[in-house]
Coordinates of C-alpha atoms and ligand atoms in Angstrom, one line a residue:
M1 CA -83.5 -71.5 21.3
A2 CA -85.1 -68.4 23.8
D3 CA -86.2 -69.5 26.5
T4 CA -88.3 -66.4 27.5
F5 CA -91.5 -65.6 25.9
D6 CA -94.3 -63.5 25.5
V7 CA -96.8 -66.0 25.7
I8 CA -96.5 -69.8 26.4
V9 CA -99.3 -72.5 25.7
I10 CA -99.7 -74.9 27.4
G11 CA -101.2 -77.4 24.9
G12 CA -101.6 -77.6 21.3
G13 CA -105.0 -78.8 20.2
P14 CA -107.4 -75.9 18.2
G15 CA -107.3 -74.3 21.7
G16 CA -103.3 -74.4 22.1
Y17 CA -102.3 -73.8 18.5
N18 CA -104.8 -70.8 17.5
T19 CA -103.9 -69.3 20.9
A20 CA -99.9 -69.3 19.8
I21 CA -100.6 -68.3 15.9
R22 CA -102.6 -65.5 16.7
A23 CA -100.2 -64.3 19.3
G24 CA -97.4 -64.8 16.9
Q25 CA -99.7 -62.9 13.7
L26 CA -100.1 -60.0 16.3
G27 CA -96.2 -59.8 16.8
L28 CA -95.9 -61.6 20.4
S29 CA -93.9 -64.7 21.1
A30 CA -94.8 -67.6 21.2
A31 CA -94.1 -71.4 22.8
C32 CA -96.6 -74.2 22.2
I33 CA -96.3 -76.9 24.5
D34 CA -97.5 -80.2 23.7
K35 CA -97.2 -84.1 25.0
R36 CA -98.2 -85.7 22.6
G37 CA -95.4 -85.7 19.9
S38 CA -97.5 -84.3 17.0
F39 CA -99.2 -81.2 17.2
G40 CA -103.4 -81.0 16.8
G41 CA -104.5 -81.7 20.4
T42 CA -107.9 -84.5 20.3
C43 CA -109.1 -82.7 17.5
L44 CA -106.3 -84.0 15.0
N45 CA -105.1 -87.0 16.5
I46 CA -108.1 -89.1 18.0
G47 CA -111.3 -86.8 17.9
C48 CA -112.8 -84.5 15.1
I49 CA -110.4 -84.9 11.9
P50 CA -109.8 -89.1 12.3
S51 CA -113.7 -89.5 13.7
K52 CA -114.6 -87.1 10.6
A53 CA -112.3 -89.4 7.8
L54 CA -114.2 -92.4 9.1
L55 CA -117.1 -91.2 8.5
H56 CA -116.9 -90.6 5.2
A57 CA -115.6 -93.2 3.8
S58 CA -118.2 -95.5 5.7
E59 CA -121.4 -92.9 4.1
R60 CA -119.3 -93.6 0.6
F61 CA -119.5 -97.5 1.5
H62 CA -123.2 -97.9 3.0
E63 CA -123.7 -95.4 -0.7
A64 CA -122.1 -97.8 -2.6
H65 CA -123.1 -101.7 -0.8
S66 CA -126.7 -100.4 -0.3
E67 CA -128.3 -97.5 -3.0
F68 CA -126.4 -97.4 -5.9
A69 CA -128.1 -100.2 -7.2
A70 CA -131.5 -97.2 -6.5
L71 CA -130.2 -94.9 -8.5
G72 CA -129.6 -97.1 -11.6
I73 CA -125.3 -98.4 -10.6
K74 CA -123.8 -101.8 -10.4
A75 CA -120.8 -102.0 -8.5
T76 CA -119.4 -105.0 -6.6
V77 CA -118.3 -103.5 -4.2
E78 CA -115.7 -104.9 -0.3
L79 CA -114.6 -103.0 2.6
D80 CA -110.5 -102.9 2.8
L81 CA -110.7 -102.0 6.4
P82 CA -107.1 -101.9 6.9
A83 CA -107.0 -98.9 3.5
M84 CA -110.0 -97.3 5.3
M85 CA -107.7 -96.7 8.5
A86 CA -104.8 -95.6 6.2
R87 CA -106.8 -92.9 4.3
K88 CA -108.1 -91.7 8.2
D89 CA -104.1 -92.1 9.4
K90 CA -102.7 -90.0 6.6
V91 CA -105.2 -87.1 6.5
V92 CA -104.7 -86.9 10.9
G93 CA -100.9 -86.8 9.9
E94 CA -101.6 -83.6 6.7
L95 CA -102.8 -81.9 9.0
T96 CA -100.9 -82.4 12.8
K97 CA -98.1 -81.3 9.3
G98 CA -99.7 -78.3 8.8
V99 CA -99.9 -76.7 12.4
E100 CA -97.1 -77.5 12.7
Y101 CA -96.1 -75.1 9.0
L102 CA -98.5 -72.8 10.7
F103 CA -96.4 -72.5 13.7
K104 CA -93.1 -72.3 11.2
K105 CA -94.5 -69.3 9.7
N106 CA -96.2 -67.3 12.2
K107 CA -92.3 -67.4 14.1
V108 CA -94.4 -70.4 17.5
E109 CA -91.8 -72.3 18.9
P110 CA -93.7 -76.0 19.4
I111 CA -92.0 -77.8 22.4
V112 CA -92.9 -81.5 22.8
G113 CA -92.9 -82.0 26.4
E114 CA -96.0 -82.1 29.8
A115 CA -95.5 -78.8 30.9
R116 CA -95.9 -77.9 34.6
I117 CA -96.4 -74.8 36.2
V118 CA -93.7 -73.8 38.5
A119 CA -94.4 -69.9 39.6
P120 CA -97.1 -67.2 38.5
P121 CA -96.5 -64.6 36.9
S122 CA -96.3 -62.5 39.1
N123 CA -95.2 -58.6 41.4
G124 CA -93.5 -58.0 37.2
N125 CA -91.7 -61.0 37.5
L126 CA -92.2 -63.7 34.7
G127 CA -94.2 -66.7 35.0
K128 CA -92.0 -70.3 35.0
V129 CA -93.1 -73.5 33.0
E130 CA -91.0 -76.7 33.2
V131 CA -91.4 -78.8 30.5
K132 CA -90.1 -82.9 31.0
G133 CA -89.5 -83.8 26.9
K134 CA -87.7 -86.3 26.4
D135 CA -83.5 -84.4 26.2
G136 CA -84.4 -83.8 29.7
T137 CA -85.8 -80.5 31.8
R138 CA -86.4 -77.4 30.0
T139 CA -87.3 -74.4 32.0
L140 CA -89.4 -71.4 30.2
T141 CA -90.2 -68.1 31.3
A142 CA -93.0 -65.8 30.1
K143 CA -95.1 -62.8 31.3
S144 CA -98.7 -65.1 30.3
I145 CA -99.6 -68.4 30.5
V146 CA -102.5 -70.0 28.8
I147 CA -103.8 -73.3 29.9
A148 CA -105.2 -74.8 26.9
T149 CA -104.8 -78.6 28.4
G150 CA -108.4 -80.5 26.8
S151 CA -110.1 -83.1 27.9
D152 CA -110.0 -86.7 28.3
V153 CA -112.6 -89.6 28.7
A154 CA -115.0 -90.1 31.0
K155 CA -115.0 -93.2 33.5
L156 CA -117.3 -95.9 33.9
P157 CA -116.9 -97.1 37.4
G158 CA -116.6 -101.2 37.3
V159 CA -116.0 -100.8 33.4
T160 CA -112.1 -101.1 32.7
I161 CA -111.2 -99.5 29.1
D162 CA -108.3 -101.4 27.5
E163 CA -109.2 -100.0 24.2
K164 CA -109.2 -103.8 22.5
Q165 CA -112.9 -105.3 23.5
I166 CA -113.4 -102.0 25.8
V167 CA -112.7 -98.7 23.6
S168 CA -112.9 -95.3 23.7
S169 CA -113.2 -92.9 21.3
T170 CA -109.6 -93.7 20.8
G171 CA -109.5 -97.6 20.6
A172 CA -112.9 -97.1 18.5
I173 CA -111.3 -95.1 15.9
A174 CA -108.9 -98.1 15.1
L175 CA -110.6 -101.3 15.2
K176 CA -108.6 -104.1 13.5
D177 CA -112.0 -106.1 12.2
V178 CA -115.4 -104.8 12.1
P179 CA -117.0 -106.1 15.4
R180 CA -120.4 -108.2 14.7
R181 CA -122.0 -106.7 17.8
L182 CA -121.1 -103.0 19.5
L183 CA -122.2 -101.9 22.4
V184 CA -122.4 -98.2 22.9
V185 CA -123.1 -96.8 26.4
G186 CA -124.2 -93.6 25.8
A187 CA -126.1 -92.1 22.7
G188 CA -124.6 -88.7 22.8
V189 CA -122.7 -87.6 20.0
I190 CA -119.0 -89.9 20.2
G191 CA -121.6 -93.2 20.9
L192 CA -123.9 -92.2 17.1
E193 CA -121.3 -91.0 15.1
L194 CA -118.6 -93.9 15.6
G195 CA -121.5 -96.2 16.2
S196 CA -122.8 -94.8 12.2
V197 CA -119.5 -96.0 11.3
W198 CA -119.4 -99.4 12.2
R199 CA -123.0 -100.0 11.7
R200 CA -122.4 -98.5 8.1
L201 CA -119.9 -101.4 8.1
G202 CA -121.5 -104.2 8.9
S203 CA -121.7 -104.6 12.9
D204 CA -125.4 -104.9 15.0
V205 CA -125.2 -101.9 16.9
T206 CA -126.8 -101.6 20.7
V207 CA -126.8 -98.2 22.4
V208 CA -127.2 -98.2 26.2
E209 CA -128.3 -94.7 27.3
F210 CA -128.9 -93.7 31.1
L211 CA -131.2 -90.9 29.8
D212 CA -134.8 -90.9 28.3
R213 CA -133.8 -88.8 25.2
I214 CA -130.7 -89.4 22.8
T215 CA -128.5 -86.0 22.8
P216 CA -130.3 -84.6 24.7
G217 CA -128.7 -80.8 24.7
I218 CA -130.8 -81.0 21.6
D219 CA -134.3 -79.6 20.3
G220 CA -136.1 -82.5 21.2
E221 CA -138.9 -82.6 18.4
I222 CA -135.3 -82.9 16.9
G223 CA -133.9 -85.4 19.0
K224 CA -136.6 -87.8 18.2
A225 CA -136.8 -87.3 14.4
F226 CA -132.9 -88.6 14.7
Q227 CA -133.8 -91.5 16.9
R228 CA -136.9 -92.4 14.4
V229 CA -133.5 -92.1 11.4
L230 CA -131.0 -94.0 13.2
T231 CA -133.5 -97.1 14.4
K232 CA -134.4 -97.3 10.3
Q233 CA -131.2 -97.5 9.3
G234 CA -130.6 -100.6 12.5
F235 CA -129.5 -98.8 15.2
T236 CA -131.4 -100.8 18.4
F237 CA -132.3 -98.1 21.5
H238 CA -132.4 -99.7 24.8
L239 CA -133.0 -95.9 27.3
S240 CA -133.1 -94.5 30.6
T241 CA -131.0 -97.9 31.0
K242 CA -127.8 -98.3 32.6
V243 CA -125.1 -100.6 33.0
V244 CA -123.8 -101.6 35.8
G245 CA -121.8 -105.2 35.1
V246 CA -119.0 -106.2 32.4
E247 CA -118.3 -110.0 32.3
K248 CA -115.4 -111.3 29.8
G249 CA -116.1 -114.5 28.1
K250 CA -114.9 -117.4 25.7
S251 CA -117.3 -115.4 23.2
G252 CA -117.5 -112.5 24.0
L253 CA -118.7 -110.1 26.7
K254 CA -121.7 -110.1 29.1
V255 CA -123.5 -106.6 30.0
T256 CA -125.5 -105.9 32.6
V257 CA -128.3 -103.7 32.8
E258 CA -131.0 -103.0 35.0
P259 CA -133.4 -99.5 34.1
A260 CA -132.4 -96.1 35.6
A261 CA -134.8 -96.0 37.9
G262 CA -133.5 -99.5 39.7
G263 CA -135.9 -102.9 38.2
E264 CA -134.7 -106.0 37.3
R265 CA -131.3 -106.5 35.3
S266 CA -131.1 -108.2 32.1
S267 CA -128.1 -108.8 30.3
I268 CA -127.2 -108.3 26.4
E269 CA -124.5 -109.5 24.8
T270 CA -121.9 -108.2 22.4
D271 CA -118.3 -108.1 21.0
I272 CA -117.0 -104.6 22.4
I273 CA -118.2 -101.8 23.8
L274 CA -117.5 -97.6 23.1
V275 CA -117.9 -95.8 25.9
A276 CA -119.1 -93.0 25.2
I277 CA -120.5 -91.0 28.8
G278 CA -118.4 -87.8 28.3
R279 CA -115.6 -86.4 28.6
V280 CA -114.1 -84.5 31.6
P281 CA -111.3 -81.2 32.1
Y282 CA -108.3 -82.4 32.0
T283 CA -105.8 -80.5 34.2
A284 CA -103.6 -83.7 36.0
N285 CA -99.8 -83.0 36.7
L286 CA -100.0 -79.2 35.5
G287 CA -98.8 -78.0 39.0
L288 CA -102.2 -75.6 39.3
E289 CA -102.9 -76.6 42.4
G290 CA -99.1 -75.4 43.3
V291 CA -99.3 -71.9 41.9
G292 CA -103.2 -71.6 43.2
V293 CA -105.7 -72.0 40.4
A294 CA -108.7 -72.1 41.7
L295 CA -111.4 -75.4 39.6
D296 CA -114.7 -75.4 39.4
K297 CA -116.7 -79.0 40.9
R298 CA -116.4 -80.5 38.0
G299 CA -113.0 -80.1 37.6
R300 CA -112.7 -76.9 35.3
V301 CA -109.9 -73.8 35.8
V302 CA -112.3 -71.2 36.5
T303 CA -111.9 -68.3 35.4
D304 CA -113.5 -64.6 34.0
H305 CA -114.7 -63.4 30.6
H306 CA -111.3 -62.5 29.5
Y307 CA -110.6 -66.3 30.2
R308 CA -108.5 -64.7 33.2
T309 CA -107.8 -68.2 36.0
N310 CA -107.7 -66.1 39.8
V311 CA -103.9 -66.0 39.1
A312 CA -102.5 -63.1 37.6
G313 CA -101.3 -63.9 34.0
I314 CA -102.7 -67.4 33.8
Y315 CA -105.4 -67.5 31.3
A316 CA -107.6 -71.2 30.2
I317 CA -109.5 -72.0 27.2
G318 CA -111.2 -74.8 25.3
D319 CA -112.3 -77.5 26.5
C320 CA -110.4 -77.6 30.3
R321 CA -113.0 -74.4 31.0
E322 CA -116.3 -74.2 31.4
G323 CA -118.6 -74.2 27.8
P324 CA -119.5 -76.6 25.1
M325 CA -116.7 -78.7 24.0
L326 CA -116.4 -78.5 20.8
A327 CA -113.2 -77.7 19.0
H328 CA -114.4 -74.2 16.5
K329 CA -115.5 -73.3 20.7
A330 CA -111.4 -73.6 21.5
E331 CA -110.3 -72.3 18.4
D332 CA -112.5 -69.0 19.5
E333 CA -111.4 -68.5 22.9
A334 CA -107.5 -69.0 21.5
V335 CA -108.5 -65.7 19.1
A336 CA -109.7 -63.9 22.0
V337 CA -107.4 -64.6 24.1
A338 CA -104.4 -63.7 21.7
E339 CA -105.8 -60.8 21.1
I340 CA -106.9 -59.9 25.1
I341 CA -103.2 -60.4 25.7
A342 CA -102.1 -57.7 22.9
G343 CA -104.7 -55.5 24.9
K344 CA -106.9 -56.1 21.7
P345 CA -110.9 -56.4 22.7
G346 CA -111.3 -59.8 22.1
H347 CA -114.8 -61.3 22.8
V348 CA -116.9 -64.7 21.7
N349 CA -120.4 -64.5 21.1
Y350 CA -121.4 -67.6 22.9
D351 CA -125.6 -67.3 21.5
A352 CA -124.2 -68.4 18.7
I353 CA -122.1 -71.4 18.4
P354 CA -123.1 -74.3 16.3
S355 CA -122.4 -77.4 17.3
V356 CA -122.9 -80.4 14.4
V357 CA -123.2 -84.0 14.7
Y358 CA -121.9 -85.8 12.0
T359 CA -123.9 -88.9 11.2
F360 CA -125.8 -89.2 8.2
P361 CA -128.3 -87.4 8.2
E362 CA -126.4 -85.0 10.2
V363 CA -127.7 -83.1 12.8
A364 CA -126.8 -79.2 13.3
S365 CA -128.0 -76.4 16.3
V366 CA -127.6 -73.0 17.1
G367 CA -128.5 -71.3 19.6
R368 CA -131.6 -72.0 21.5
T369 CA -134.0 -74.8 21.9
E370 CA -137.8 -74.7 21.9
E371 CA -137.5 -75.9 25.8
E372 CA -135.1 -73.2 26.7
L373 CA -137.2 -70.6 25.1
K374 CA -139.7 -72.7 27.0
A375 CA -138.3 -73.2 30.1
A376 CA -137.0 -69.5 30.2
G377 CA -140.9 -67.4 29.0
I378 CA -140.3 -66.6 25.9
A379 CA -142.3 -65.8 23.9
Y380 CA -141.4 -67.6 19.9
K381 CA -142.8 -68.2 16.8
I382 CA -141.7 -71.6 14.3
G383 CA -140.7 -72.3 11.5
K384 CA -140.6 -75.3 10.1
F385 CA -139.7 -77.2 6.3
P386 CA -139.4 -80.6 5.9
F387 CA -136.5 -82.1 3.4
T388 CA -139.2 -84.3 1.8
A389 CA -140.5 -80.8 0.1
N390 CA -137.0 -80.1 -0.6
A391 CA -136.6 -80.3 -4.8
R392 CA -132.4 -80.2 -3.8
A393 CA -132.9 -83.7 -1.6
K394 CA -135.5 -84.7 -3.8
T395 CA -132.7 -85.2 -6.9
I396 CA -130.3 -86.5 -3.9
S397 CA -132.5 -89.9 -2.3
A398 CA -132.1 -88.0 0.9
T399 CA -135.3 -86.2 1.9
E400 CA -135.7 -87.3 5.6
G401 CA -135.5 -84.6 7.9
L402 CA -136.6 -81.0 8.7
V403 CA -134.8 -77.4 9.2
K404 CA -136.6 -75.6 12.4
I405 CA -136.2 -71.9 13.3
L406 CA -137.5 -70.5 16.0
A407 CA -137.8 -66.4 16.2
D408 CA -138.5 -64.0 18.7
A409 CA -142.4 -63.2 18.5
A410 CA -142.1 -59.7 19.3
T411 CA -139.1 -58.6 17.0
D412 CA -138.5 -62.1 14.9
K413 CA -134.9 -61.6 15.7
V414 CA -133.6 -65.8 15.4
L415 CA -133.1 -67.3 18.4
G416 CA -132.2 -71.2 17.7
C417 CA -132.2 -73.1 14.9
H418 CA -132.2 -77.0 14.6
I419 CA -131.9 -79.1 11.8
V420 CA -131.7 -82.9 11.1
G421 CA -131.3 -83.4 7.3
P422 CA -128.5 -83.5 4.8
E423 CA -125.8 -81.4 5.3
A424 CA -127.0 -79.9 8.6
G425 CA -123.9 -78.9 9.2
N426 CA -123.2 -77.2 6.0
L427 CA -126.7 -75.6 6.1
I428 CA -125.9 -73.7 9.8
A429 CA -123.6 -72.2 9.4
E430 CA -126.1 -69.3 7.2
V431 CA -127.9 -68.4 10.4
A432 CA -125.2 -68.6 13.4
L433 CA -124.2 -66.2 10.7
A434 CA -127.6 -64.2 10.7
M435 CA -127.7 -64.6 14.7
E436 CA -123.9 -63.3 14.6
F437 CA -126.1 -60.7 12.5
G438 CA -128.8 -59.9 14.9
A439 CA -131.2 -60.4 11.6
A440 CA -134.7 -61.3 11.9
S441 CA -136.4 -64.6 10.4
E442 CA -137.4 -62.1 7.8
D443 CA -134.5 -61.2 6.8
I444 CA -133.7 -64.7 5.8
A445 CA -136.9 -65.3 4.2
R446 CA -136.0 -62.5 1.6
T447 CA -133.0 -63.7 0.7
C448 CA -132.0 -64.9 -2.4
H449 CA -131.4 -68.5 -2.3
S450 CA -129.9 -70.7 -5.5
H451 CA -132.6 -73.5 -6.7
P452 CA -132.0 -76.2 -6.3
T453 CA -129.8 -76.6 -2.6
L454 CA -130.5 -77.7 0.2
T455 CA -130.7 -73.9 1.8
E456 CA -133.4 -73.2 0.5
A457 CA -135.2 -75.3 3.3
V458 CA -133.3 -73.0 5.8
R459 CA -134.9 -70.0 3.5
Q460 CA -138.8 -71.9 2.8
A461 CA -137.8 -72.5 7.4
A462 CA -137.4 -68.7 7.8
M463 CA -141.4 -68.0 5.9
G464 CA -142.8 -70.2 8.2
V465 CA -141.9 -69.1 11.0
E466 CA -144.6 -66.0 9.3
G467 CA -147.0 -69.1 7.7
W468 CA -145.9 -68.1 4.3
T469 CA -143.9 -71.1 2.8
M470 CA -144.4 -72.1 -0.5
Q471 CA -142.3 -75.4 -1.7
M472 CA -145.4 -77.4 0.0
Ligands
LIG501 P1 -107.7 -80.9 23.0 O1 -108.1 -80.5 21.4 O2 -107.8 -82.0 23.5 O3 -106.1 -80.7 23.1 C1 -105.5 -80.1 24.6 C2 -103.8 -81.1 23.7 O4 -102.8 -80.6 25.7 C3 -103.9 -82.3 24.1 O5 -103.1 -82.3 22.9 C4 -102.5 -83.2 25.6 O6 -101.5 -83.9 24.8 C5 -102.0 -81.6 25.6 N1 -101.4 -81.4 27.1 C6 -102.4 -81.6 28.5 N2 -101.9 -81.7 29.6 C7 -100.7 -80.8 29.2 C8 -99.4 -80.9 29.5 N3 -99.3 -80.9 30.7 N4 -98.3 -80.4 29.1 C9 -98.4 -81.1 27.5 N5 -99.0 -80.7 27.2 C10 -100.5 -81.3 27.2 N6 -115.3 -81.2 18.6 C11 -116.1 -80.1 17.2 O7 -116.1 -79.1 16.9 N7 -116.2 -81.2 15.9 C12 -115.8 -82.6 16.1 O8 -116.2 -83.1 15.1 C13 -115.8 -83.1 16.9 N8 -115.3 -84.6 16.8 C14 -114.7 -85.1 17.8 C15 -114.5 -86.4 18.1 C16 -113.7 -87.8 19.2 C17 -113.7 -89.0 18.8 C18 -113.2 -86.5 20.4 C19 -113.0 -87.0 21.8 C20 -113.6 -85.2 20.4 C21 -113.9 -84.9 19.4 N9 -114.5 -83.7 19.7 C22 -115.0 -82.6 18.1 C23 -114.9 -82.4 20.7 C24 -112.8 -81.9 20.5 O9 -111.8 -82.4 19.7 C25 -112.4 -80.4 21.6 O10 -113.7 -80.0 21.7 C26 -111.5 -80.1 21.0 O11 -110.3 -80.9 20.7 C27 -110.9 -79.4 22.4 O12 -109.8 -78.8 21.7 P2 -108.5 -78.2 23.1 O13 -107.2 -77.5 22.6 O14 -109.3 -76.9 24.3 O15 -107.9 -79.4 23.7
LIG502 P1 -121.5 -86.5 25.8 O1 -121.6 -85.3 26.9 O2 -122.1 -85.7 24.6 O3 -122.8 -87.5 26.1 C1 -122.7 -88.5 26.3 C2 -123.9 -89.2 26.5 O4 -123.8 -90.1 28.3 C3 -125.4 -88.8 27.6 O5 -126.2 -88.6 26.5 C4 -125.1 -89.1 28.5 O6 -126.9 -88.9 29.0 C5 -124.9 -90.4 28.5 N1 -124.3 -91.3 29.9 C6 -124.1 -91.0 30.6 N2 -123.2 -91.5 31.9 C7 -123.8 -92.6 31.7 C8 -124.0 -94.1 32.4 N3 -123.2 -93.9 32.8 N4 -124.9 -94.6 31.3 C9 -125.3 -94.7 29.9 N5 -125.2 -93.8 29.1 C10 -124.9 -92.4 29.8 O7 -120.5 -87.5 25.7 P2 -119.1 -87.9 24.3 O8 -120.6 -88.8 23.0 O9 -119.4 -89.4 24.9 O10 -118.7 -86.8 24.1 C11 -117.9 -85.9 24.3 C12 -117.8 -84.7 24.4 O11 -117.0 -84.8 22.7 C13 -119.2 -83.9 23.6 O12 -119.6 -83.0 24.6 C14 -119.0 -83.5 22.4 O13 -119.1 -82.1 22.0 C15 -117.5 -84.0 22.3 N6 -117.8 -84.4 20.5 C16 -118.7 -83.3 19.5 C17 -117.8 -83.6 18.6 C18 -118.8 -82.9 17.2 O14 -119.1 -82.0 17.9 N7 -119.8 -83.5 16.7 C19 -118.1 -85.7 18.1 C20 -117.0 -85.9 19.5 C21 -116.8 -85.1 20.2

């Protein structure tokens, strides 16, 4: 086992493992260190993958339970939660094993243990990283060190997460029983995705959100349509509201809330609380202070456009630096940083990073929202198309939602696309690609799309930018 590498990557999530694999592909020797014991990071172990496995299973359960009859199918449906959880764990296990396979294929050395940078690469000396593993401490050296240590759950002051009654996303993907009542703090992506899982399995779900809207940051019109759909599905929303205290009682939890702006307090009784108020960069015990790596006010590692920190030879990517906390953003930065370290021109286009909320219907967006364009004083045109007028959506009984395309008023260049509707997460890829190529809305409008598909809704919205939508 060599102790010297071209690149040492700290963190084995989508940022870290993809950096190491791309470095291996480019002929660099690479080690990837993770303290978790299983590679894949937050995403594969406790994030994207287990949550999507449960979203899929719970959606099928709900469909079989509540929608089969309308399709002319008679079925007796019963929930087997332990089996649903076991399948989720199996999916996670297979994917984390897949990362190990890719490491082997690309000659990456996986190392399990907690890493700390003890010396930066400087003046021709190699950087040093100490790894505390179960077999003791090992010191590794490298020309380049990449920090890809990800993020952790943001804590709600005064509320202690025990991962049993008061859970973060980690506890919420592993509950042993369906709670009768679930209170979600934070109407963001995690709250609404995992809230959907438990709502479909039978919980009464109440969401307390500090702001006056759900999923802040997404296009306002799409956000409102999304909230209407979730409300129809049985979610109860308390917007502009904050949690000020939680008391544990014999029959559950008593949550005291008050208006965000202050005012009269009230209480909500619940069985389980999911705290989902965001995530914070994770760089604890990494030795950053010792080697002088700068963090910003929010605790994120400061980097330039080439992912270089202020210390030569040390780079940072993924959730621990600025930008959306998304697996595919971390992955793209991983490829770019490995290419930059190998002397190639690595690059990420931050204007075309899609984001998806995997509820039903899904919500997906890429580029700028209408509010952002207004604030920036950019003149734009809009094309919209509702799924009620899409033939495929009718055939699959999924007509809720719309596609909205925003294009530059002068050049017709696509500036953003926002979708709430079936398969929105897949539909957005076409627009992300169009934006990557600098396409105009007319390019999408004049591209032949198969019939009957949901993709036609995207095309019709693009046609709507110039006012020649046809299928309505
Ligand atoms: P991480 O995946 O967090 O990996 C960092 C790794 O570093 C961890 O495994 C940690 O153990 C390790 N580490 C930290 N410090 C050290 C150290 N000192 N030594 C050794 N190892 C260390 N994103 C999406 O794009 N799509 C989704 O559907 C999605 N769903 C999500 C659902 C949930 C419930 C959550 C919580 C997140 C979800 N995300 C999703 C976000 C996504 O998981 C993150 O954006 C992504 O994992 C970030 O990748 P990363 O490599 O930067 O960090
Ligand atoms: P989030 O930032 O999406 O949402 C947090 C919500 O909590 C916001 O609406 C915020 O206004 C609210 N909030 C903050 N403080 C509050 C308080 N004290 N009381 C009530 N509400 C409060 O964060 P979330 O949902 O925790 O997810 C964390 C990150 O994980 C996200 O940034 C997201 O990028 C990533 N993620 C991505 C997924 C995806 O791509 N599908 C799925 C899950 C997570």
